[in-house]
Each structure stands twice: as C-alpha cells, then as structure tokens.
Amino acid sequence: MNTKNFNRITLTALLLVAVLFPFFADFYILCIGISVLIAALLGQSWNIMSGYAGQFSFGHAVFFGIGAYTSTTLYTMFGVSPWLGMIIGALVAALVGAAIGFLSFRYKLRDDYFALATLAFAEIFRILVNNTSALGGATGILIPYLVKPSEYQFASDKTYYWVILALVAFATVFIAVMSKSKTGLNLVAIKSNQEAAAALGVNVLKYKLIAISSSAFFAALAGTFYAQYYGFIDPSIVFASSISVEAIVPCIIGGSGTLYGPLLGALLIIPLQEICNSLFTSISGINMIIYGVLIVLFIMFCPDGIYGRMTKYISKRKGN
Amino acid sequence: MNMQFFQAFLDGTLMGGVYALAALGLSLIFGVMKITNFAHGAMMTVGMYAVYVVSTSLGISPYIALVFAAITLFALGYIIQHFLIDKISDAPTHNQLLLTLGVAYILENGLLAVFSPNYKTLNVDDFDGAIQLGAISISPEKLVAFAVVLIVTAVIYIVLYKTRIGKAIRACSQNKEGAKLMGIVIKKTNAVAFGIGALCTGIAGALLTPILSIYPTLGETFQLKCFVIAILGGMGNLWGALISGLIVGIVESLTGYIAGGSWSDLTVYAAFILILLVKPSGLFGRSNRREH
Amino acid sequence: MPLLSVQNVCKYFHGNKAVDDVSLEINKGEIVGLIGANGAGKTTLFNCLTGYYKATSGKIVYKDKRIESLKPHIICRMGIGRTFQIAKPFGDLSVLENVAVGAYNKCKTKAEAYDKARQCIIFTGLAGKEDTNAGTLNTGEQRRLELARALATDPELLLLDEVMAGLTPTESQEMVELIRNVKDQGVTILMIEHIMPVIMALSDTVYVLESGRLICKGSPEEVSQNTQVIESYLGKSQEA
C-alpha cells in the first residue's frame, strides 16, 4: 500500500511539473521540450508493438508519414480541420498497419525478416509519395499558418507543448491499461513464445494485428502533430529512416516493454543531442553519432534500458 | 533488339556486378554469424571515402587506392565483430541488429562530421571517355569495376574453399557446434568472416567512387539493395548472392529505362517484399531459417 | 464413440515420413501412453493433433469434428490442451499471469480468469509462487507451470509431451500423482513418455511408435511383453 501511495504521489508530482513546465521555460527550452515529447510519443508507439509484443519494427516512419500526409492533404486540399485529420490519419495508419501486419504475419515473417519488411514498406511509401505530384511530390507541402486553434494552429508554442503532452499522456494511459488487460498479457506471451501462446488459445495473428494497428495509430498522431507544429512536410523528412530510429532509441535507452521507459529515454536522449549540437556547432552529424554511441553502449551493457534495469533490480530485492 | 534497351541491359549487368559483391559480403556475414548487418551500407561508404582520401592526397589512381580501402575495411569488420558483436552473441537477434545499426550511425555520421555533407567527386584520368561500340557506349569505369568484381570474387572463393581459415568459416556457417567440436576457434573465425564481408562491401564502395559523387549517407541506398539481393539469393548462399546481384542490377536498369529512374527502386523493393512473403528462402532453395 | 480418433495420419517432411499412416483412438476418461525411441515421430504427431503441423494426409476427428486443418488456438478452444517437451514459460510474466493467459481462454472477466488461474496454481502445487517471475523457476516448477497453464484452458483432452523430462525421482513421483489427480477431474490424457515405470503406472492403453509407424497397441502389460517392442525400443533403451 505504502509504495502504491508513494508511486501515486511521485507520478502526480511529475505530471504537475510536466504541465507547468512551459511557464518556467524560455522559447528554446520549450522547443526542446516539444522535441522530447514527439520522441516520447514515437517511442511509446514503437513500445506497444515491438517492446510489448516483440514484433520488431524498423519502419515506423511509414505510420508517422501517413499521419502527417493524411491530415495535411485533407487540410490543404479539402479544408478538413487537422484535428479531424489527425484522427482520420491515425485510423488510416492503423489500417495500413493491419495490412502490413496481415501480409507479414500471415506469411510468418519473424525477427530480422519482419524488420526488413517494415523497412522496405517505409521506403516504398517514401518513393510513392515522392513521385505523386498531387501530394506535393519531392517538394513537399507547406501548411499555411493561420493561427486558428480550431485548425490545430496556435499562436504560442506553449499550446503546442500541451497538445503533444496530452497525446503522450493518452498513449501512456493506453499502454498502462492495455498492459494489465487480457490483450497485454497475450502480447507479452506472444513475445516470449508464440507457439506456447497459441497452445493456450491465444489467436496469435489477431493480437499481433492489434499490436501493430494501435502502434501505428499513435505514430500517426505524432506525424500530424509534427506537420502542424513545423508547418512543412516532405517525403524525405516524414518517411525517413531516421524517424524509424527515433522511435526505437528512446525505448532502448529507457527500457522497451516498460510503461515509463520510452518517456525516460526521450527525456535523456533529446536534451543530450541538443547539448552536443550546441557544443559542436561546426560539426554536422554529432547528434547522430551520440545516437549511435548510446545504442551501442546500451545494447552491450544495459539491454533492459535504464527503467527496465531499475525495475528488475527492485523486484529482485523484493524477491530476496 | 532496341539498342537503348540493350544499353540499359548492359549498364544493369555491370552495376549488378558491384551490387553482387557488396551483397556477397552481407550474405557471408549472415551465413556465419546469423546477423543482419545494418552497418553494411555505412561500411561501403567508408570504403568510398577511403579511396577518395588516399587517391586525392597521394595523387594515385583509385584502383590502387582500392587496396588500401580493402585493408581498412577488413580491419574495421574484424574489430566490429571482435570487440562488439561477439560480446553479445547470446543476446536476442534484434539486439545484435540494433548494435550494427548503432555502428552504422557512428560510421556514417563520423564521415559527415569529418567530410561535411557535401558531394565529393573523384576525377579519374585513367581513361579517355566512354568506349563506343556502334550505338552502345560503355563506361570504362564500370567495365573495370566489373572486372575487379570478378577477380575479387574469385579470390574470395579460393580463400573460402582452399585455405584453412576459409574452410573454418564455411564449417561455422554450416554448423557452429560441430565446428567447435572440430577445434575451430569460433571467435577468430567469426571476426575474419566479418572482416571479409566488410572487405567485399568496401571494395564495392571503392569501385563506385569513380562512377558516382559520394556523400556520407550514400551507402544507405545500397544497403537496402544488398538486403534485397542477399535475401533473393538466399541469406548465406554466396552463389545466390552473385546471381541475384546481377538480376537486381538488370531489373533496376531496365525498369529505369522503361518507366523512369524513381520507379526502379520501387520495383526492387516491391519485389523484395514479395520474395520475403512468398519465398523467404530465396530463389535458389534451402533456407537458413528455423523450421515452422 | 471415442473422444479423439486419428485415422491414417501421415506427415512428410521433404519426402521423409515422420508420421506414417498412424491411426489411434482415445476414449473419454482414459490415460493413453505414446512411447517410442527418439525421432519416432511422437512429437510430430502431437504437433499434427494440435494444429502446429498440417498432416500430409489422414483425418483427425475430435468430438465428431474434423480438426486437422484448424489453427492451434482454435483447437485449444475446442478443448484440447497441450504442454511442450521443452518448457516454454513466458519469462516476462509472473506465474499467475502465465496461467491467466490460459484461463482467459474460457473466462470472460479478469476476476474470473485470475480466480481460475489461482485454482490451477494451487492444484499443481505452485501455491506461493504466484508473483514469481516465470523465467526464474526451476525445471520442476516449470513443468508444473506448463501443466497449470494447460489446465487453465479447461481442456477435456490434455496432451502431455514428456512432462517428466528433467525431473528428479521425487519430483517425478509427485508429477505422477498430479497427473492422476488431473485424470480424476475428468480430463482425458494422451501422454508421450520415455520413462517406462511412469507409463506402466498411469496408462490404460499404450501405443508404440517406431520410425513414424505404430507397431503395437495394448495394455501396458501387453506392450511390455511384445517382442517387437522389446527389440526395437525397450532393448535399445536398456543398452543406452
């Protein structure tokens, strides 16, 4: 009981800090805060499908890009509010995810082969959009900035911050509820051993599809937010493999398959990148070198991630 | 036959040879270590820059600088396997995959930090213009590249089939436990195999340097192609990699000729997914995957 | 009418006959033993019965329904549970959660599923281990967990693949008792087993597989006196 209360108090305090953060941050710091939250949302998205369900995606950019392009084209071509566009984009991404998943899992792709397939799908989408002039082609789409909250455009970056914070909170609550439910148990069971799960009556294909669809849904939310916040998208940005990696890294560093791991991971990696970028302004690519070094270090010495290592340590101490 | 079609076919064959060499390296690494090497493209770029640097600073022909690139890449591959991947050989496959991804980021962005994202072009004065055969023109750089690919492949086959370390590599790729029992030192064999794999992709990169303008992320494009080829040929199947390299080169060039450049990549990736789904063991039969 | 009837089932791998024209019947309430040397096709037959492999030919009829082309999870829901030769605990879940995965098969609510899971845990003698991480269990406990999970799916027919493997003599004895208790709950059992005394003690009927073919069927006494069986199987195991 005591630890439960303690957890609850810590969580409330942290949430309060997160909500009030814009009042204490200057513009630059606030921008970093928003970047952290975008990475956190992508991370949580990847976490569902790859962390919990163990289906390793290397092409999360495909869902991010679909979210960004769906809401943006609906807005610029048909005047649909990006709020609605965001939901539609997320649903489209979920459908595409289900289609990719159905093809891959139906043909029993696993591990590296599945990861390669997701990578190829992301590339295919990038090339398709790149060559579709109706979608702006390689030049991309510039979103007119009209400052209308009803159209997902705000005067202040503070508001953008709260929107993405709300989306991250939504994803985290979703995962919290899911992980304690039948679905969550089944996903983790599938990750451990899908043959054994099937022997216990788990419809493996169905649950993998649930995982990839809900994962895609959240990645697409991040995509729409990105488009609205930066006001410009093109295929080489939103379908880039670096987006796919940005979904993975917070999970690896924080701990994949844990509720708070990706949040912690994003909170560490993004500011670290920013610091390095500002320290070595003359050297391009230094932030990505940091990515690389951290990936190597964590995979080699702390594959459970920071949060994962912490919880394992605590539960071990409890066990003894 | 339409001469342009034939031209595209020929170009595709020559480029396909270079793809084949890089994919051969990838397939070898997979065959022995069962690792999908996501640093393959970045290692190729390292090969490109090695040639560029040596060739421009010493003022020598890129085809001599190539030897330097080959040695560098062998050492790089050996080090990556020996000091990094080997340490987590018991970890789940996706962790090993991520490790190579991390290495790729370090290499690629290391190049970016040192050489800036600007395109670099190597001026080759070994040749005087394209060779004309009637309506067909052949780039001498591509022709030489193809010839070098043939030589390097032959040497690698001799190494794999005639030398002790080569036989050890093949034994490891077929049955690791058995190889261990025969007294093969797995650790060293793996590192050499990774070194040879890296050397293949490095030479492929070196051969492309006189043909293309190079930049730090160029290898990424070729990496996915290598995956396509290696899987098409059957991961771990070296002959398969060579033949599918040629196939991919030709298909790419012909779709480029028929439908325009940007669609050629699309065709290759779509074919890739199809192969993954329908026949993941590749065109030529048996697979390295687990049963089920 | 038998609960499960296997009719002329064959399974080929690349032309090798792993299971060759096997027919057998299991009646409700029985414990049926399946013995044979390594590689005789026992586990392959199990995999055909539970939907992991599709039989190359032949019929599998369970409670009047053909099941040979159904998926594993459907077969489980129809009431056939199984364990695996190599225990496959879900290492990231607690013992209770492991069993709950099985219990959700028939239970609608979370409370119901966890109740059922707790019962199964107590029944298999794992009480007190509910919150332990399943990955840290020892071999004996893992075997019990396999059984608890399978029981939680509420099977009418339970397929046990070498549940004694790796157990100490005391643990084996306890497992034999446990299997008797399972039977007393009204569950029909088909078990693969290497250890003859176990088969002798438990089975009502024994089938013997050799190189994919059934070579003998009968009561444990009959089978143990069959000369062909002694030569091909028991004799060999004594040598080993």
Coordinates of N, CA and C in Angstrom, one line a residue, chain A residues 83-192:
Chain A
W83 N -7.6 18.6 -36.7 CA -8.0 17.9 -35.6 C -8.7 16.6 -36.0
L84 N -9.6 16.8 -37.0 CA -10.3 15.6 -37.5 C -9.3 14.8 -38.3
G85 N -8.5 15.6 -39.1 CA -7.5 14.9 -39.9 C -6.6 14.0 -39.2
M86 N -6.2 14.4 -37.9 CA -5.4 13.6 -37.1 C -6.0 12.3 -36.8
I87 N -7.3 12.3 -36.5 CA -8.0 11.1 -36.1 C -8.1 10.2 -37.4
I88 N -8.4 10.8 -38.5 CA -8.5 10.1 -39.8 C -7.2 9.5 -40.1
G89 N -6.1 10.3 -40.0 CA -4.8 9.8 -40.3 C -4.4 8.7 -39.4
A90 N -4.7 8.7 -38.2 CA -4.4 7.7 -37.2 C -5.1 6.4 -37.6
L91 N -6.4 6.5 -38.0 CA -7.1 5.4 -38.4 C -6.6 4.8 -39.7
V92 N -6.2 5.7 -40.7 CA -5.6 5.2 -41.9 C -4.4 4.4 -41.6
A93 N -3.5 5.0 -40.7 CA -2.3 4.3 -40.4 C -2.5 3.0 -39.7
A94 N -3.6 2.9 -38.9 CA -3.9 1.7 -38.2 C -4.3 0.6 -39.3
L95 N -5.0 1.1 -40.3 CA -5.4 0.2 -41.3 C -4.2 -0.3 -42.1
V96 N -3.4 0.6 -42.5 CA -2.2 0.3 -43.3 C -1.3 -0.7 -42.4
G97 N -1.2 -0.4 -41.1 CA -0.5 -1.3 -40.2 C -1.1 -2.7 -40.2
A98 N -2.4 -2.7 -40.2 CA -3.1 -4.0 -40.2 C -2.8 -4.8 -41.5
A99 N -2.7 -4.0 -42.6 CA -2.5 -4.6 -43.9 C -1.0 -5.2 -43.9
I100 N -0.1 -4.3 -43.5 CA 1.3 -4.7 -43.5 C 1.5 -6.0 -42.6
G101 N 0.8 -5.9 -41.4 CA 0.9 -6.9 -40.4 C 0.3 -8.2 -41.0
F102 N -0.9 -8.1 -41.6 CA -1.5 -9.3 -42.1 C -0.7 -10.0 -43.1
L103 N -0.1 -9.2 -44.1 CA 0.8 -9.8 -45.1 C 2.0 -10.5 -44.4
S104 N 2.6 -9.7 -43.5 CA 3.9 -10.2 -42.9 C 3.6 -11.4 -42.0
F105 N 2.6 -11.3 -41.2 CA 2.4 -12.4 -40.2 C 1.7 -13.6 -40.8
R106 N 0.9 -13.3 -41.8 CA 0.2 -14.4 -42.4 C 1.3 -15.3 -43.1
Y107 N 2.4 -14.7 -43.6 CA 3.4 -15.5 -44.2 C 4.5 -15.7 -43.2
K108 N 4.2 -15.6 -41.9 CA 5.1 -16.0 -40.9 C 6.5 -15.3 -40.9
L109 N 6.5 -14.1 -41.2 CA 7.8 -13.3 -41.1 C 8.1 -13.1 -39.7
R110 N 9.4 -13.3 -39.3 CA 9.8 -13.0 -37.9 C 11.1 -12.3 -37.9
D111 N 11.4 -11.8 -36.7 CA 12.7 -11.3 -36.4 C 13.3 -10.3 -37.5
D112 N 14.5 -10.6 -37.9 CA 15.1 -9.8 -38.9 C 14.3 -9.6 -40.2
Y113 N 13.7 -10.7 -40.6 CA 13.0 -10.6 -41.8 C 11.8 -9.7 -41.7
F114 N 11.1 -9.7 -40.6 CA 10.0 -8.8 -40.4 C 10.5 -7.4 -40.3
A115 N 11.6 -7.2 -39.6 CA 12.2 -5.8 -39.5 C 12.5 -5.3 -40.9
L116 N 13.1 -6.2 -41.8 CA 13.5 -5.8 -43.1 C 12.2 -5.4 -43.9
A117 N 11.2 -6.2 -43.7 CA 9.9 -5.9 -44.5 C 9.4 -4.6 -44.1
T118 N 9.4 -4.2 -42.8 CA 8.8 -2.9 -42.4 C 9.7 -1.8 -43.0
L119 N 11.0 -2.1 -43.0 CA 11.9 -1.1 -43.6 C 11.6 -0.9 -45.1
A120 N 11.3 -2.0 -45.8 CA 11.0 -1.9 -47.2 C 9.7 -1.2 -47.5
F121 N 8.7 -1.4 -46.6 CA 7.4 -0.8 -46.7 C 7.6 0.7 -46.6
A122 N 8.4 1.1 -45.6 CA 8.6 2.6 -45.4 C 9.2 3.2 -46.6
E123 N 10.2 2.5 -47.2 CA 10.8 3.0 -48.4 C 9.8 3.2 -49.5
I124 N 9.0 2.1 -49.7 CA 8.0 2.1 -50.8 C 7.1 3.4 -50.6
F125 N 6.6 3.6 -49.4 CA 5.8 4.8 -49.2 C 6.5 6.1 -49.5
R126 N 7.8 6.1 -49.1 CA 8.5 7.3 -49.4 C 8.6 7.6 -50.9
I127 N 9.0 6.5 -51.6 CA 9.1 6.7 -53.1 C 7.8 7.0 -53.7
L128 N 6.7 6.4 -53.3 CA 5.4 6.6 -53.8 C 5.0 8.1 -53.7
V129 N 5.1 8.6 -52.4 CA 4.8 10.0 -52.2 C 5.7 10.9 -52.9
N130 N 6.9 10.6 -53.0 CA 7.9 11.4 -53.7 C 7.5 11.6 -55.2
N131 N 6.9 10.6 -55.7 CA 6.5 10.6 -57.1 C 5.1 10.9 -57.4
T132 N 4.3 11.3 -56.4 CA 2.9 11.7 -56.6 C 2.8 13.2 -56.5
S133 N 2.6 13.8 -57.6 CA 2.6 15.3 -57.6 C 1.4 15.8 -56.9
A134 N 0.3 15.1 -56.9 CA -0.9 15.5 -56.1 C -0.6 15.7 -54.6
L135 N 0.4 14.9 -54.2 CA 0.8 15.0 -52.7 C 2.0 16.0 -52.6
G136 N 2.3 16.7 -53.6 CA 3.4 17.7 -53.4 C 4.7 17.1 -53.9
G137 N 4.7 15.8 -54.2 CA 6.0 15.2 -54.7 C 7.1 15.4 -53.8
A138 N 8.3 15.6 -54.3 CA 9.5 15.7 -53.5 C 9.6 17.1 -52.9
T139 N 8.9 18.1 -53.4 CA 9.0 19.4 -52.8 C 8.2 19.5 -51.5
G140 N 7.3 18.6 -51.3 CA 6.6 18.6 -50.0 C 5.4 19.6 -50.0
I141 N 4.8 19.7 -48.8 CA 3.7 20.6 -48.6 C 3.9 21.6 -47.5
L142 N 3.7 22.9 -47.9 CA 3.8 23.9 -46.9 C 2.4 24.2 -46.3
I143 N 2.2 24.2 -45.0 CA 0.9 24.4 -44.4 C 0.7 25.8 -44.1
P144 N -0.3 26.5 -44.7 CA -0.5 27.9 -44.4 C -0.7 28.1 -42.9
Y145 N 0.0 29.1 -42.3 CA -0.1 29.3 -40.9 C -1.2 30.4 -40.6
L146 N -2.3 30.0 -40.1 CA -3.4 30.9 -40.0 C -3.8 31.2 -38.5
V147 N -3.0 30.5 -37.6 CA -3.3 30.7 -36.2 C -4.7 30.6 -35.8
K148 N -5.3 29.4 -36.1 CA -6.6 29.1 -35.6 C -6.6 27.9 -34.8
P149 N -6.9 28.0 -33.5 CA -6.9 26.8 -32.7 C -7.8 25.7 -33.2
S150 N -8.9 26.1 -33.8 CA -9.9 25.1 -34.4 C -9.2 24.3 -35.5
E151 N -8.1 24.9 -36.1 CA -7.4 24.2 -37.1 C -6.0 23.8 -36.7
Y152 N -5.9 23.5 -35.4 CA -4.7 22.9 -34.9 C -3.5 23.9 -35.1
Q153 N -3.7 25.2 -35.0 CA -2.7 26.1 -35.2 C -2.7 27.1 -34.1
F154 N -1.6 27.3 -33.4 CA -1.7 28.1 -32.2 C -0.7 29.3 -32.2
A155 N -1.0 30.3 -31.5 CA -0.1 31.5 -31.5 C 1.1 31.2 -30.7
S156 N 0.9 30.4 -29.6 CA 2.0 30.2 -28.7 C 2.5 28.7 -28.7
D157 N 3.8 28.6 -28.6 CA 4.4 27.2 -28.5 C 4.0 26.5 -27.3
K158 N 3.5 27.3 -26.3 CA 3.1 26.6 -25.0 C 1.9 25.7 -25.4
T159 N 1.0 26.2 -26.2 CA -0.2 25.4 -26.5 C 0.2 24.1 -27.3
Y160 N 1.2 24.3 -28.2 CA 1.6 23.1 -28.9 C 2.2 22.1 -27.9
Y161 N 2.9 22.6 -27.0 CA 3.5 21.8 -25.9 C 2.4 21.0 -25.2
W162 N 1.3 21.7 -24.8 CA 0.3 21.0 -24.0 C -0.4 19.9 -24.9
V163 N -0.6 20.3 -26.2 CA -1.2 19.3 -27.1 C -0.4 18.0 -27.1
I164 N 0.9 18.1 -27.4 CA 1.7 16.9 -27.5 C 1.8 16.2 -26.2
L165 N 1.9 17.0 -25.1 CA 1.9 16.4 -23.8 C 0.6 15.5 -23.6
A166 N -0.5 16.1 -24.0 CA -1.8 15.3 -23.8 C -1.7 14.0 -24.7
L167 N -1.2 14.1 -25.9 CA -1.1 12.9 -26.7 C -0.2 11.9 -26.1
V168 N 0.9 12.3 -25.5 CA 1.8 11.4 -24.8 C 1.1 10.7 -23.6
A169 N 0.4 11.6 -22.9 CA -0.3 11.1 -21.7 C -1.4 10.0 -22.2
F170 N -2.0 10.3 -23.3 CA -3.0 9.4 -23.8 C -2.4 8.1 -24.1
A171 N -1.3 8.1 -24.9 CA -0.6 6.9 -25.2 C -0.1 6.1 -24.0
T172 N 0.3 6.8 -23.0 CA 0.9 6.2 -21.8 C -0.3 5.5 -21.0
V173 N -1.4 6.2 -20.9 CA -2.6 5.6 -20.2 C -3.0 4.4 -21.0
F174 N -3.1 4.5 -22.3 CA -3.5 3.4 -23.1 C -2.6 2.2 -22.8
I175 N -1.3 2.4 -22.8 CA -0.4 1.3 -22.5 C -0.6 0.7 -21.1
A176 N -0.8 1.7 -20.2 CA -1.0 1.2 -18.8 C -2.2 0.3 -18.7
V177 N -3.3 0.7 -19.3 CA -4.5 -0.1 -19.2 C -4.3 -1.4 -20.0
M178 N -3.7 -1.3 -21.2 CA -3.6 -2.4 -22.0 C -2.7 -3.5 -21.3
S179 N -1.6 -3.0 -20.7 CA -0.6 -4.0 -20.2 C -1.2 -4.8 -19.1
K180 N -2.2 -4.3 -18.4 CA -2.8 -5.1 -17.3 C -4.0 -5.9 -17.8
S181 N -4.3 -5.7 -19.1 CA -5.5 -6.4 -19.6 C -5.2 -7.7 -20.2
K182 N -6.2 -8.4 -20.6 CA -6.0 -9.7 -21.4 C -5.1 -9.5 -22.6
T183 N -5.4 -8.4 -23.3 CA -4.6 -8.1 -24.5 C -3.1 -8.0 -24.2
G184 N -2.8 -7.2 -23.1 CA -1.4 -7.0 -22.7 C -0.7 -8.3 -22.4
L185 N -1.4 -9.2 -21.6 CA -0.8 -10.5 -21.3 C -0.6 -11.3 -22.5
N186 N -1.5 -11.3 -23.4 CA -1.4 -12.1 -24.6 C -0.2 -11.5 -25.5
L187 N 0.0 -10.2 -25.6 CA 1.1 -9.7 -26.3 C 2.4 -10.1 -25.8
V188 N 2.5 -10.0 -24.4 CA 3.8 -10.4 -23.8 C 4.1 -11.9 -24.0
A189 N 3.0 -12.7 -23.9 CA 3.1 -14.1 -24.1 C 3.6 -14.4 -25.5
I190 N 3.0 -13.6 -26.5 CA 3.4 -13.9 -27.9 C 4.9 -13.5 -28.1
K191 N 5.3 -12.4 -27.4 CA 6.7 -12.1 -27.5 C 7.6 -13.2 -27.0
S192 N 7.2 -13.7 -25.8 CA 8.1 -14.8 -25.2 C 8.1 -16.0 -26.1

